[in-house]
Each structure stands twice: as structure tokens, then as C-alpha cells.
PDB file of C-alpha atoms in Angstrom:
ATOM      1  CA  UNK A   1       0.393 -10.778  -6.524  1.00  0.00           C
ATOM      2  CA  UNK A   2      -2.434 -11.712  -8.872  1.00  0.00           C
ATOM      3  CA  UNK A   3      -5.476  -9.575  -8.296  1.00  0.00           C
ATOM      4  CA  UNK A   4      -7.934 -12.415  -8.631  1.00  0.00           C
ATOM      5  CA  UNK A   5      -6.516 -14.903  -6.223  1.00  0.00           C
ATOM      6  CA  UNK A   6      -6.849 -14.398  -2.530  1.00  0.00           C
ATOM      7  CA  UNK A   7      -4.345 -15.504   0.013  1.00  0.00           C
ATOM      8  CA  UNK A   8      -5.475 -18.910   1.058  1.00  0.00           C
ATOM      9  CA  UNK A   9      -7.781 -20.383  -1.543  1.00  0.00           C
ATOM     10  CA  UNK A  10      -6.601 -23.771  -2.705  1.00  0.00           C
ATOM     11  CA  UNK A  11      -5.310 -22.784  -6.143  1.00  0.00           C
ATOM     12  CA  UNK A  12      -4.800 -19.187  -5.107  1.00  0.00           C
ATOM     13  CA  UNK A  13      -3.150 -20.369  -1.913  1.00  0.00           C
ATOM     14  CA  UNK A  14      -0.629 -22.440  -3.843  1.00  0.00           C
ATOM     15  CA  UNK A  15       0.267 -19.707  -6.277  1.00  0.00           C
ATOM     16  CA  UNK A  16       0.345 -16.757  -3.908  1.00  0.00           C
ATOM     17  CA  UNK A  17       2.653 -18.775  -1.668  1.00  0.00           C
ATOM     18  CA  UNK A  18       4.510 -20.404  -4.568  1.00  0.00           C
ATOM     19  CA  UNK A  19       7.941 -19.797  -3.059  1.00  0.00           C
ATOM     20  CA  UNK A  20       6.873 -20.910   0.428  1.00  0.00           C
ATOM     21  CA  UNK A  21       5.071 -24.029  -0.812  1.00  0.00           C
ATOM     22  CA  UNK A  22       7.626 -25.015  -3.439  1.00  0.00           C
ATOM     23  CA  UNK A  23       8.883 -27.809  -1.199  1.00  0.00           C
ATOM     24  CA  UNK A  24       5.419 -29.252  -0.631  1.00  0.00           C
ATOM     25  CA  UNK A  25       4.663 -32.094  -3.026  1.00  0.00           C
ATOM     26  CA  UNK A  26       1.044 -32.040  -1.882  1.00  0.00           C
ATOM     27  CA  UNK A  27       0.595 -28.337  -2.637  1.00  0.00           C
ATOM     28  CA  UNK A  28       2.349 -28.572  -5.991  1.00  0.00           C
ATOM     29  CA  UNK A  29       0.431 -31.698  -6.976  1.00  0.00           C
ATOM     30  CA  UNK A  30      -2.893 -30.144  -6.021  1.00  0.00           C
ATOM     31  CA  UNK A  31      -2.110 -27.003  -7.999  1.00  0.00           C
ATOM     32  CA  UNK A  32      -1.284 -29.052 -11.091  1.00  0.00           C
ATOM     33  CA  UNK A  33      -4.485 -31.064 -10.741  1.00  0.00           C
ATOM     34  CA  UNK A  34      -6.551 -27.891 -10.420  1.00  0.00           C
ATOM     35  CA  UNK A  35      -5.028 -26.417 -13.572  1.00  0.00           C
ATOM     36  CA  UNK A  36      -5.842 -29.610 -15.453  1.00  0.00           C
ATOM     37  CA  UNK A  37      -9.436 -29.482 -14.224  1.00  0.00           C
ATOM     38  CA  UNK A  38      -9.629 -25.827 -15.247  1.00  0.00           C
ATOM     39  CA  UNK A  39      -9.175 -26.569 -18.961  1.00  0.00           C
ATOM     40  CA  UNK A  40     -12.802 -27.617 -19.650  1.00  0.00           C
ATOM     41  CA  UNK A  41     -14.247 -24.632 -17.754  1.00  0.00           C
ATOM     42  CA  UNK A  42     -12.096 -21.780 -19.039  1.00  0.00           C
ATOM     43  CA  UNK A  43     -15.194 -20.208 -20.585  1.00  0.00           C
ATOM     44  CA  UNK A  44     -16.994 -20.008 -17.235  1.00  0.00           C
ATOM     45  CA  UNK A  45     -16.679 -16.637 -15.429  1.00  0.00           C
ATOM     46  CA  UNK A  46     -14.521 -17.014 -12.298  1.00  0.00           C
ATOM     47  CA  UNK A  47     -17.195 -15.350 -10.154  1.00  0.00           C
ATOM     48  CA  UNK A  48     -19.654 -18.084 -11.154  1.00  0.00           C
ATOM     49  CA  UNK A  49     -17.190 -20.714  -9.951  1.00  0.00           C
ATOM     50  CA  UNK A  50     -16.739 -18.765  -6.718  1.00  0.00           C
ATOM     51  CA  UNK A  51     -20.503 -18.761  -6.214  1.00  0.00           C
ATOM     52  CA  UNK A  52     -20.677 -22.489  -6.896  1.00  0.00           C
ATOM     53  CA  UNK A  53     -18.173 -23.034  -4.109  1.00  0.00           C
ATOM     54  CA  UNK A  54     -20.383 -21.189  -1.622  1.00  0.00           C
ATOM     55  CA  UNK A  55     -23.454 -23.133  -2.744  1.00  0.00           C
ATOM     56  CA  UNK A  56     -21.665 -26.459  -2.395  1.00  0.00           C
ATOM     57  CA  UNK A  57     -20.553 -25.524   1.139  1.00  0.00           C
ATOM     58  CA  UNK A  58     -24.133 -24.637   2.069  1.00  0.00           C
ATOM     59  CA  UNK A  59     -25.245 -27.935   0.543  1.00  0.00           C
ATOM     60  CA  UNK A  60     -22.699 -29.732   2.735  1.00  0.00           C
ATOM     61  CA  UNK A  61     -24.338 -28.309   5.865  1.00  0.00           C
ATOM     62  CA  UNK A  62     -27.810 -29.344   4.710  1.00  0.00           C
ATOM     63  CA  UNK A  63     -26.743 -32.819   3.639  1.00  0.00           C
ATOM     64  CA  UNK A  64     -24.944 -33.350   6.940  1.00  0.00           C
ATOM     65  CA  UNK A  65     -28.141 -32.500   8.805  1.00  0.00           C
ATOM     66  CA  UNK A  66     -29.911 -35.306   6.947  1.00  0.00           C
ATOM     67  CA  UNK A  67     -27.474 -37.918   8.255  1.00  0.00           C
ATOM     68  CA  UNK A  68     -27.285 -41.490   7.031  1.00  0.00           C
ATOM     69  CA  UNK A  69     -26.200 -42.017   3.442  1.00  0.00           C
ATOM     70  CA  UNK A  70     -26.511 -38.267   2.830  1.00  0.00           C
ATOM     71  CA  UNK A  71     -23.225 -37.889   4.705  1.00  0.00           C
ATOM     72  CA  UNK A  72     -21.411 -39.281   1.668  1.00  0.00           C
ATOM     73  CA  UNK A  73     -23.037 -36.583  -0.438  1.00  0.00           C
ATOM     74  CA  UNK A  74     -21.949 -34.056   2.183  1.00  0.00           C
ATOM     75  CA  UNK A  75     -18.378 -35.307   1.760  1.00  0.00           C
ATOM     76  CA  UNK A  76     -18.680 -34.867  -2.003  1.00  0.00           C
ATOM     77  CA  UNK A  77     -19.985 -31.321  -1.469  1.00  0.00           C
ATOM     78  CA  UNK A  78     -17.006 -30.467   0.756  1.00  0.00           C
ATOM     79  CA  UNK A  79     -14.586 -31.782  -1.869  1.00  0.00           C
ATOM     80  CA  UNK A  80     -16.478 -29.846  -4.556  1.00  0.00           C
ATOM     81  CA  UNK A  81     -16.103 -26.677  -2.488  1.00  0.00           C
ATOM     82  CA  UNK A  82     -12.339 -27.109  -2.502  1.00  0.00           C
ATOM     83  CA  UNK A  83     -12.284 -27.779  -6.231  1.00  0.00           C
ATOM     84  CA  UNK A  84     -14.406 -24.720  -7.049  1.00  0.00           C
ATOM     85  CA  UNK A  85     -12.211 -22.643  -4.742  1.00  0.00           C
ATOM     86  CA  UNK A  86      -9.206 -23.673  -6.808  1.00  0.00           C
ATOM     87  CA  UNK A  87     -10.883 -23.399 -10.201  1.00  0.00           C
ATOM     88  CA  UNK A  88     -11.959 -19.772  -9.864  1.00  0.00           C
ATOM     89  CA  UNK A  89      -8.382 -18.634  -9.326  1.00  0.00           C
ATOM     90  CA  UNK A  90      -6.968 -20.956 -11.982  1.00  0.00           C
ATOM     91  CA  UNK A  91      -9.496 -19.815 -14.602  1.00  0.00           C
ATOM     92  CA  UNK A  92      -8.937 -16.143 -13.768  1.00  0.00           C
ATOM     93  CA  UNK A  93      -5.182 -16.639 -14.057  1.00  0.00           C
ATOM     94  CA  UNK A  94      -5.244 -18.564 -17.335  1.00  0.00           C
ATOM     95  CA  UNK A  95      -7.786 -16.300 -19.054  1.00  0.00           C
ATOM     96  CA  UNK A  96      -6.421 -12.970 -17.842  1.00  0.00           C
ATOM     97  CA  UNK A  97      -9.671 -12.086 -16.064  1.00  0.00           C
ATOM     98  CA  UNK A  98      -8.049 -11.277 -12.729  1.00  0.00           C
ATOM     99  CA  UNK A  99      -9.383  -8.123 -11.083  1.00  0.00           C
ATOM    100  CA  UNK A 100      -9.478  -6.590  -7.592  1.00  0.00           C
ATOM    101  CA  UNK A 101     -13.218  -7.177  -7.139  1.00  0.00           C
ATOM    102  CA  UNK A 102     -12.686 -10.852  -7.903  1.00  0.00           C
ATOM    103  CA  UNK A 103     -10.101 -11.041  -5.143  1.00  0.00           C
ATOM    104  CA  UNK A 104     -12.574  -9.514  -2.694  1.00  0.00           C
ATOM    105  CA  UNK A 105     -15.309 -11.947  -3.723  1.00  0.00           C
ATOM    106  CA  UNK A 106     -12.898 -14.875  -3.499  1.00  0.00           C
ATOM    107  CA  UNK A 107     -11.751 -13.917  -0.003  1.00  0.00           C
ATOM    108  CA  UNK A 108     -15.327 -13.386   1.149  1.00  0.00           C
ATOM    109  CA  UNK A 109     -16.465 -16.714  -0.266  1.00  0.00           C
ATOM    110  CA  UNK A 110     -13.608 -18.508   1.470  1.00  0.00           C
ATOM    111  CA  UNK A 111     -14.606 -17.082   4.836  1.00  0.00           C
ATOM    112  CA  UNK A 112     -18.250 -18.027   4.215  1.00  0.00           C
ATOM    113  CA  UNK A 113     -17.378 -21.581   3.225  1.00  0.00           C
ATOM    114  CA  UNK A 114     -15.149 -21.981   6.266  1.00  0.00           C
ATOM    115  CA  UNK A 115     -18.019 -20.888   8.507  1.00  0.00           C
ATOM    116  CA  UNK A 116     -20.147 -23.493   6.715  1.00  0.00           C
ATOM    117  CA  UNK A 117     -17.525 -26.103   7.571  1.00  0.00           C
ATOM    118  CA  UNK A 118     -17.739 -25.072  11.222  1.00  0.00           C
ATOM    119  CA  UNK A 119     -21.523 -25.454  10.943  1.00  0.00           C
ATOM    120  CA  UNK A 120     -20.977 -28.988   9.631  1.00  0.00           C
ATOM    121  CA  UNK A 121     -19.084 -29.795  12.841  1.00  0.00           C
ATOM    122  CA  UNK A 122     -21.873 -28.227  14.905  1.00  0.00           C
ATOM    123  CA  UNK A 123     -24.458 -30.391  13.167  1.00  0.00           C
ATOM    124  CA  UNK A 124     -22.292 -33.439  13.868  1.00  0.00           C
ATOM    125  CA  UNK A 125     -22.440 -32.806  17.606  1.00  0.00           C
ATOM    126  CA  UNK A 126     -19.627 -30.359  18.340  1.00  0.00           C
ATOM    127  CA  UNK A 127     -20.370 -28.032  21.296  1.00  0.00           C
ATOM    128  CA  UNK A 128     -21.171 -24.452  20.302  1.00  0.00           C
ATOM    129  CA  UNK A 129     -18.260 -23.173  22.414  1.00  0.00           C
ATOM    130  CA  UNK A 130     -15.707 -25.203  20.460  1.00  0.00           C
ATOM    131  CA  UNK A 131     -17.273 -24.181  17.160  1.00  0.00           C
ATOM    132  CA  UNK A 132     -17.186 -20.522  18.179  1.00  0.00           C
ATOM    133  CA  UNK A 133     -13.529 -20.796  19.200  1.00  0.00           C
ATOM    134  CA  UNK A 134     -12.649 -22.457  15.894  1.00  0.00           C
ATOM    135  CA  UNK A 135     -14.511 -19.847  13.850  1.00  0.00           C
ATOM    136  CA  UNK A 136     -12.833 -16.980  15.706  1.00  0.00           C
ATOM    137  CA  UNK A 137      -9.377 -18.471  15.207  1.00  0.00           C
ATOM    138  CA  UNK A 138      -9.966 -19.052  11.489  1.00  0.00           C
ATOM    139  CA  UNK A 139     -11.089 -15.462  10.966  1.00  0.00           C
ATOM    140  CA  UNK A 140      -8.302 -14.070  13.161  1.00  0.00           C
ATOM    141  CA  UNK A 141      -5.689 -16.040  11.213  1.00  0.00           C
ATOM    142  CA  UNK A 142      -6.734 -14.412   7.952  1.00  0.00           C
ATOM    143  CA  UNK A 143      -7.201 -10.986   9.541  1.00  0.00           C
ATOM    144  CA  UNK A 144      -3.627 -11.003  10.856  1.00  0.00           C
ATOM    145  CA  UNK A 145      -2.254 -12.059   7.468  1.00  0.00           C
ATOM    146  CA  UNK A 146      -4.330  -9.491   5.578  1.00  0.00           C
ATOM    147  CA  UNK A 147      -3.313  -6.653   7.911  1.00  0.00           C
ATOM    148  CA  UNK A 148       0.338  -7.667   7.668  1.00  0.00           C
ATOM    149  CA  UNK A 149       0.162  -7.703   3.872  1.00  0.00           C
ATOM    150  CA  UNK A 150      -1.566  -4.329   3.881  1.00  0.00           C
ATOM    151  CA  UNK A 151       1.322  -3.054   6.014  1.00  0.00           C
ATOM    152  CA  UNK A 152       3.843  -4.246   3.439  1.00  0.00           C
ATOM    153  CA  UNK A 153       4.395  -7.940   4.089  1.00  0.00           C
ATOM    154  CA  UNK A 154       5.364  -9.738   0.897  1.00  0.00           C
ATOM    155  CA  UNK A 155       4.165 -13.303   0.628  1.00  0.00           C
ATOM    156  CA  UNK A 156       2.325 -15.371   3.200  1.00  0.00           C
ATOM    157  CA  UNK A 157       4.401 -14.658   6.275  1.00  0.00           C
ATOM    158  CA  UNK A 158       4.359 -18.395   6.983  1.00  0.00           C
ATOM    159  CA  UNK A 159       2.695 -21.503   5.590  1.00  0.00           C
ATOM    160  CA  UNK A 160       1.097 -22.985   8.691  1.00  0.00           C
ATOM    161  CA  UNK A 161      -0.661 -26.219   9.576  1.00  0.00           C
ATOM    162  CA  UNK A 162      -3.971 -24.336   9.540  1.00  0.00           C
ATOM    163  CA  UNK A 163      -4.147 -23.215   5.925  1.00  0.00           C
ATOM    164  CA  UNK A 164      -7.060 -23.723   3.553  1.00  0.00           C
ATOM    165  CA  UNK A 165      -6.361 -27.418   2.762  1.00  0.00           C
ATOM    166  CA  UNK A 166      -6.513 -28.290   6.467  1.00  0.00           C
ATOM    167  CA  UNK A 167      -9.782 -26.392   6.797  1.00  0.00           C
ATOM    168  CA  UNK A 168     -11.213 -28.636   4.107  1.00  0.00           C
ATOM    169  CA  UNK A 169      -9.814 -31.859   5.523  1.00  0.00           C
ATOM    170  CA  UNK A 170     -11.202 -31.371   9.054  1.00  0.00           C
ATOM    171  CA  UNK A 171     -14.913 -31.355   8.087  1.00  0.00           C
ATOM    172  CA  UNK A 172     -14.255 -34.033   5.461  1.00  0.00           C
ATOM    173  CA  UNK A 173     -12.854 -36.316   8.172  1.00  0.00           C
ATOM    174  CA  UNK A 174     -15.810 -35.491  10.411  1.00  0.00           C
ATOM    175  CA  UNK A 175     -18.492 -36.476   7.894  1.00  0.00           C
ATOM    176  CA  UNK A 176     -16.554 -39.557   6.786  1.00  0.00           C
ATOM    177  CA  UNK A 177     -16.152 -40.686  10.373  1.00  0.00           C
ATOM    178  CA  UNK A 178     -19.819 -40.054  11.116  1.00  0.00           C
ATOM    179  CA  UNK A 179     -20.790 -42.134   8.085  1.00  0.00           C
ATOM    180  CA  UNK A 180     -18.516 -45.045   8.967  1.00  0.00           C
ATOM    181  CA  UNK A 181     -18.840 -44.999  12.763  1.00  0.00           C
ATOM    182  CA  UNK A 182     -22.021 -43.196  13.819  1.00  0.00           C
ATOM    183  CA  UNK A 183     -21.451 -44.116  17.475  1.00  0.00           C
ATOM    184  CA  UNK A 184     -18.539 -41.706  17.694  1.00  0.00           C
ATOM    185  CA  UNK A 185     -14.773 -41.686  17.556  1.00  0.00           C
ATOM    186  CA  UNK A 186     -12.944 -44.780  18.846  1.00  0.00           C
ATOM    187  CA  UNK A 187     -11.701 -44.743  22.467  1.00  0.00           C
ATOM    188  CA  UNK A 188     -13.300 -41.386  23.294  1.00  0.00           C
ATOM    189  CA  UNK A 189     -16.852 -42.005  22.150  1.00  0.00           C
ATOM    190  CA  UNK A 190     -17.104 -38.309  21.294  1.00  0.00           C
ATOM    191  CA  UNK A 191     -19.240 -37.270  18.341  1.00  0.00           C
ATOM    192  CA  UNK A 192     -17.127 -36.814  15.246  1.00  0.00           C
ATOM    193  CA  UNK A 193     -18.020 -33.136  15.207  1.00  0.00           C
ATOM    194  CA  UNK A 194     -16.553 -32.676  18.686  1.00  0.00           C
ATOM    195  CA  UNK A 195     -13.346 -34.544  17.927  1.00  0.00           C
ATOM    196  CA  UNK A 196     -12.743 -32.618  14.716  1.00  0.00           C
ATOM    197  CA  UNK A 197     -13.672 -29.277  16.287  1.00  0.00           C
ATOM    198  CA  UNK A 198     -11.111 -29.864  19.046  1.00  0.00           C
ATOM    199  CA  UNK A 199      -8.542 -30.953  16.463  1.00  0.00           C
ATOM    200  CA  UNK A 200      -9.282 -27.974  14.233  1.00  0.00           C
ATOM    201  CA  UNK A 201      -9.079 -25.546  17.139  1.00  0.00           C
ATOM    202  CA  UNK A 202      -5.732 -26.959  18.230  1.00  0.00           C
ATOM    203  CA  UNK A 203      -4.312 -26.749  14.721  1.00  0.00           C
ATOM    204  CA  UNK A 204      -5.670 -23.218  14.349  1.00  0.00           C
ATOM    205  CA  UNK A 205      -3.954 -22.119  17.560  1.00  0.00           C
ATOM    206  CA  UNK A 206      -0.661 -23.580  16.363  1.00  0.00           C
ATOM    207  CA  UNK A 207      -1.138 -22.017  12.939  1.00  0.00           C
ATOM    208  CA  UNK A 208      -1.912 -18.580  14.355  1.00  0.00           C
ATOM    209  CA  UNK A 209       1.183 -18.699  16.565  1.00  0.00           C
ATOM    210  CA  UNK A 210       3.300 -19.817  13.605  1.00  0.00           C
ATOM    211  CA  UNK A 211       1.924 -17.025  11.445  1.00  0.00           C
ATOM    212  CA  UNK A 212       2.562 -14.470  14.182  1.00  0.00           C
ATOM    213  CA  UNK A 213       6.200 -15.530  14.463  1.00  0.00           C
ATOM    214  CA  UNK A 214       6.570 -15.436  10.682  1.00  0.00           C
ATOM    215  CA  UNK A 215       5.120 -11.935  10.445  1.00  0.00           C
ATOM    216  CA  UNK A 216       7.347 -10.634  13.245  1.00  0.00           C
ATOM    217  CA  UNK A 217      10.431 -12.135  11.623  1.00  0.00           C
ATOM    218  CA  UNK A 218       9.485 -10.798   8.186  1.00  0.00           C
ATOM    219  CA  UNK A 219       9.047  -7.258   9.453  1.00  0.00           C
ATOM    220  CA  UNK A 220      12.222  -7.617  11.514  1.00  0.00           C
ATOM    221  CA  UNK A 221      14.192  -8.454   8.369  1.00  0.00           C
ATOM    222  CA  UNK A 222      12.537  -5.540   6.567  1.00  0.00           C
ATOM    223  CA  UNK A 223      13.522  -3.210   9.381  1.00  0.00           C
ATOM    224  CA  UNK A 224      17.092  -4.452   9.311  1.00  0.00           C
ATOM    225  CA  UNK A 225      17.321  -3.829   5.590  1.00  0.00           C
ATOM    226  CA  UNK A 226      15.819  -0.395   6.078  1.00  0.00           C
ATOM    227  CA  UNK A 227      18.741   0.541   8.315  1.00  0.00           C
ATOM    228  CA  UNK A 228      21.317  -0.937   5.981  1.00  0.00           C
ATOM    229  CA  UNK A 229      23.676   1.889   4.942  1.00  0.00           C
ATOM    230  CA  UNK A 230      24.091   0.165   1.579  1.00  0.00           C
TER     231      UNK A 230
END
């Protein structure tokens, strides 16, 4: 596994899980786009790109709090966060600047940006309880995967519906909806933050269960091979 790229960053996510995601046209297409975008910034240190991703996520929270037309800028900041998250891994990979500390910084920045995305939902009217549940599930998802990999799991364990791309899409939908229909989501009338927090929490629960099954199966296969007399 490349030292620079953490387990669920957009570009890093695609490459670390290359075998698992090989059947996903979306994942493959995004990875190719990121590598094309990386060409003009190959001279930029990957850690700088990582930092830019955190700053853009913080900007998304602030812009969301302004409301009105600033919501479109918040959407742009969320998209920029995803792009920076992919570029740091792509640049590190293509320039040979991958290192363990970079992987730690990348993983930390991803968790920080995801908490910023939860804050975006909170600003858009999501109840604190739903936001707390979503944040806990996001962190638990990555904790389980990291502990499994530390215990010897090779690969992702499972590519779930709650991976990094989904975590970007949920707040993006929330700010877009709030910009287009400030009165709330159709039929329910809920604030867009609430609707997307509920959606994100549901997807995170499904993703965590999927990951748990994948980890159990992976270690079960490992155990079977360990007892193979051959």
C-alpha cells in the first residue's frame, strides 16, 4: 500500500481499493480525472494540498452560515475539498514523495473535513442528535477499517455505500437543495440539513454493517488458509 495515500481519500481511496473498485466506472473515471488535474500541480508539496482541503472544508461551513447566494460558493468549496483530497495522493504517487507522515496527515485531514461536512448539515438545520450520530458512525467506520488493517487485513475489507465520495455528496446535496428550495425538502418540509443528516446516517449504518461483514469474511478466509496443510 502506498505510504502517502490513506484508505478512503478520493484518489487514495480509488487506488488503495483498486481491485475492489475496478468494476466501478465512477471510481475509475474520478481517479483518471484527478490524475489529469494533478499534472499542473506536480511541483506543489502534497502536504500543502492536504492543508488546502482542510481550509476549503472550513470555508464551506462559513459560507453555508451566510446563506443566500453564498451557498453556491459553499458547494464549490465542498467540491474543492474533494479535489484537493484526491490531488495530494495523486501528486505524492506521481512524484515519489509518499511517506508515512503524509499518510497520517492525509487521514487526519479527511476526518477533519468530514466533521466540517457534518457541521454544514448542522448549520442547515439538522438536529444536533442526528449530526452527532452521523459523526460517530463516520469515525467508527474508519476506526474499524484501520484496526482491521493493522491486524493484517489486506485491502479495504469492503467498498461500502458510505465511502468518501458519499460523504462529499451528502453535504453537496444539502447546500444545493438549500439554495434552490430554501423552504425545505419537498413533501417533508424538513430543512435540507435534517434530510441529508438522516440520509447520511442511514447510509453510514448500512456501510458500517457491510464493512463489518467484509472484515469478518476476510479474516475467516485468512484463518482457513492458515489451517491449510498445503
